[in-house]
Coordinates of C-alpha atoms and ligand atoms in Angstrom, one line a residue:
M24 CA 0.0 0.0 0.0
L25 CA 1.3 3.4 -1.0
S26 CA 1.5 6.1 1.8
K27 CA -0.7 9.1 1.3
T28 CA 2.4 11.2 0.7
M29 CA 3.7 8.9 -2.0
E30 CA 0.4 8.6 -3.6
E31 CA 0.0 12.4 -3.7
A32 CA 3.6 12.8 -5.1
L33 CA 2.9 10.2 -7.8
N34 CA -0.3 11.9 -8.8
E35 CA 1.7 15.2 -9.2
Q36 CA 4.1 13.3 -11.5
I37 CA 1.3 11.9 -13.6
N38 CA 0.2 15.5 -14.1
A39 CA 3.8 16.6 -14.9
E40 CA 4.2 13.9 -17.5
F41 CA 0.8 14.7 -19.1
Y42 CA 1.8 18.4 -19.1
S43 CA 5.1 17.3 -20.9
S44 CA 3.0 15.5 -23.5
Y45 CA 0.8 18.6 -24.0
M46 CA 4.0 20.9 -24.2
Y47 CA 5.5 18.6 -26.9
L48 CA 2.3 18.5 -28.8
S49 CA 2.3 22.3 -28.7
M50 CA 5.8 22.3 -30.1
S51 CA 4.7 19.9 -32.8
S52 CA 2.0 22.2 -34.0
Y53 CA 4.6 25.1 -33.9
F54 CA 6.8 23.2 -36.2
E55 CA 4.0 22.4 -38.5
A56 CA 3.3 26.1 -38.7
V57 CA 6.8 27.0 -39.7
G58 CA 7.1 24.2 -42.2
L59 CA 9.4 21.8 -40.4
S60 CA 7.4 18.7 -40.6
G61 CA 10.2 16.4 -39.5
C62 CA 10.6 18.3 -36.2
A63 CA 6.8 18.1 -35.9
I64 CA 7.0 14.4 -36.2
W65 CA 9.8 14.2 -33.6
M66 CA 7.8 16.3 -31.1
Q67 CA 4.7 14.1 -31.8
A68 CA 6.7 11.0 -30.9
Q69 CA 8.0 12.9 -27.8
A70 CA 4.4 13.7 -26.9
Q71 CA 3.4 10.1 -27.2
E72 CA 6.3 9.0 -25.0
E73 CA 5.3 11.4 -22.3
W74 CA 1.7 10.2 -22.4
F75 CA 3.1 6.6 -22.0
H76 CA 5.2 7.9 -19.0
G77 CA 2.1 9.3 -17.3
T78 CA 0.0 6.2 -17.9
K79 CA 2.8 4.0 -16.6
I80 CA 2.7 5.9 -13.3
Y81 CA -1.2 5.8 -13.4
H82 CA -1.1 2.0 -13.7
Y83 CA 1.5 1.7 -10.9
V84 CA -0.5 3.8 -8.4
L85 CA -3.6 1.7 -9.2
G86 CA -1.6 -1.6 -8.9
R87 CA -0.3 -0.6 -5.4
G88 CA -4.0 0.0 -4.4
G89 CA -3.7 3.8 -4.6
R90 CA -6.1 6.4 -5.9
V91 CA -5.4 8.3 -9.1
I92 CA -6.7 11.9 -9.1
L93 CA -6.2 13.6 -12.5
K94 CA -5.6 17.4 -12.2
A95 CA -5.9 20.2 -14.7
I96 CA -3.1 20.4 -17.2
A97 CA -1.6 23.9 -17.6
Q98 CA -1.6 25.7 -20.9
P99 CA 1.7 25.2 -22.6
Q100 CA 3.7 27.8 -24.5
S101 CA 2.5 28.1 -28.1
G102 CA 5.4 29.7 -29.9
W103 CA 9.2 29.7 -29.9
D104 CA 11.7 32.1 -31.5
S105 CA 13.6 29.5 -33.5
T106 CA 14.1 25.8 -33.8
L107 CA 17.2 26.2 -31.5
S108 CA 15.1 27.8 -28.8
A109 CA 12.5 25.2 -28.9
F110 CA 14.9 22.4 -28.6
E111 CA 16.7 24.3 -25.8
N112 CA 13.3 24.5 -24.1
V113 CA 13.1 20.7 -24.4
L114 CA 16.4 20.3 -22.7
T115 CA 15.6 22.7 -19.7
H116 CA 12.2 21.0 -19.4
E117 CA 13.7 17.5 -19.3
Q118 CA 16.3 18.7 -16.7
K119 CA 13.4 19.9 -14.6
V120 CA 11.6 16.6 -15.0
T121 CA 14.8 14.8 -14.0
G122 CA 14.8 16.9 -10.8
L123 CA 11.2 15.8 -10.1
I124 CA 12.1 12.2 -10.6
N125 CA 15.0 12.5 -8.3
E126 CA 12.8 14.0 -5.6
L127 CA 10.4 11.1 -5.9
V128 CA 13.3 8.6 -5.5
N129 CA 14.4 10.6 -2.3
L130 CA 10.9 10.3 -1.0
A131 CA 10.7 6.6 -1.7
L132 CA 14.0 6.1 0.1
D133 CA 12.9 8.3 3.0
E134 CA 9.7 6.1 3.3
R135 CA 11.6 2.8 2.8
D136 CA 9.2 2.2 -0.1
H137 CA 11.3 -0.3 -2.0
A138 CA 8.7 -1.1 -4.6
T139 CA 8.3 2.5 -5.6
N140 CA 12.1 2.9 -5.5
I141 CA 12.5 0.0 -8.0
F142 CA 9.7 1.3 -10.2
L143 CA 11.2 4.8 -10.4
Q144 CA 14.6 3.4 -11.5
W145 CA 13.2 3.0 -14.9
F146 CA 12.4 6.7 -15.0
V147 CA 15.9 7.6 -13.8
S148 CA 17.4 5.7 -16.6
E149 CA 14.8 7.2 -19.1
Q150 CA 15.7 10.7 -18.0
V151 CA 19.5 10.1 -18.7
E152 CA 18.5 8.9 -22.2
E153 CA 16.1 11.8 -22.9
E154 CA 18.6 14.4 -21.9
A155 CA 21.3 12.7 -24.1
T156 CA 18.9 12.5 -27.1
V157 CA 18.0 16.2 -27.0
G158 CA 21.5 17.2 -26.3
D159 CA 22.5 15.5 -29.5
V160 CA 19.9 17.3 -31.4
L161 CA 21.0 20.6 -29.9
N162 CA 24.6 20.0 -30.9
K163 CA 23.6 19.4 -34.4
L164 CA 21.5 22.6 -34.5
K165 CA 24.5 24.6 -33.1
L166 CA 26.8 23.2 -35.9
I167 CA 24.2 24.0 -38.5
G168 CA 23.7 27.6 -37.3
G169 CA 22.0 29.6 -39.9
D170 CA 22.6 27.1 -42.8
A171 CA 19.0 26.4 -44.3
S172 CA 20.1 23.3 -46.1
G173 CA 21.6 21.8 -43.0
L174 CA 18.4 22.4 -41.2
F175 CA 16.5 20.8 -44.1
V176 CA 18.7 17.6 -43.7
L177 CA 18.2 17.5 -39.9
D178 CA 14.5 18.0 -40.3
Q179 CA 14.3 14.9 -42.5
E180 CA 16.4 12.9 -40.1
L181 CA 14.2 13.9 -37.1
G182 CA 11.2 12.9 -39.1
Q183 CA 12.3 9.4 -39.0
R184 CA 11.5 9.0 -35.3
I185 CA 8.7 6.6 -34.2
F186 CA 7.6 6.1 -30.8
T187 CA 7.3 2.4 -29.8
P188 CA 6.1 1.7 -26.3
P189 CA 8.4 -0.6 -24.3
V190 CA 6.8 -4.1 -24.2
Q191 CA 7.4 -4.7 -20.4
A192 CA 5.2 -1.9 -19.2
K193 CA 1.5 -1.3 -19.3
Ligands
LIG26 FE1 8.6 11.8 -19.1 FE2 10.6 13.5 -20.8 O1 10.1 12.7 -19.2

């Protein structure tokens, strides 16, 4: 059985993951509007991944006999100054989410909730991967600078991304 504190903290994280999904969907619509359909596809996949994260926690809370309370999802930003600034926003957002996951792990350890600690380890690893992936895109964008043909090639590369949910999780 989850403690009330842990249950509430996991409910907050469900909201944070769904907000992330909403934010990346907003970025996807921004990229559609500026004609970068590959970046839009990349953000769509990112949004699906975040939705998966939220539902993964949702199922975990229910599986531990907890109560899921869905809260309002805040309105995300709708425009960015450039492709670079949008992807910089992805990185700062993911760094913030990493901090939230680390706080959850700290709480699980404080409460000696070993099951939740083990559950959260998947998210710890996922955050390392997410930060590395967006860091890679940012490095390429910095190399490209103002070169439109370079951006066109990167846009095509990013458009190859497909989200496939991991099989082991609900
Ligand atoms: Fe669910 Fe990108 O963290």
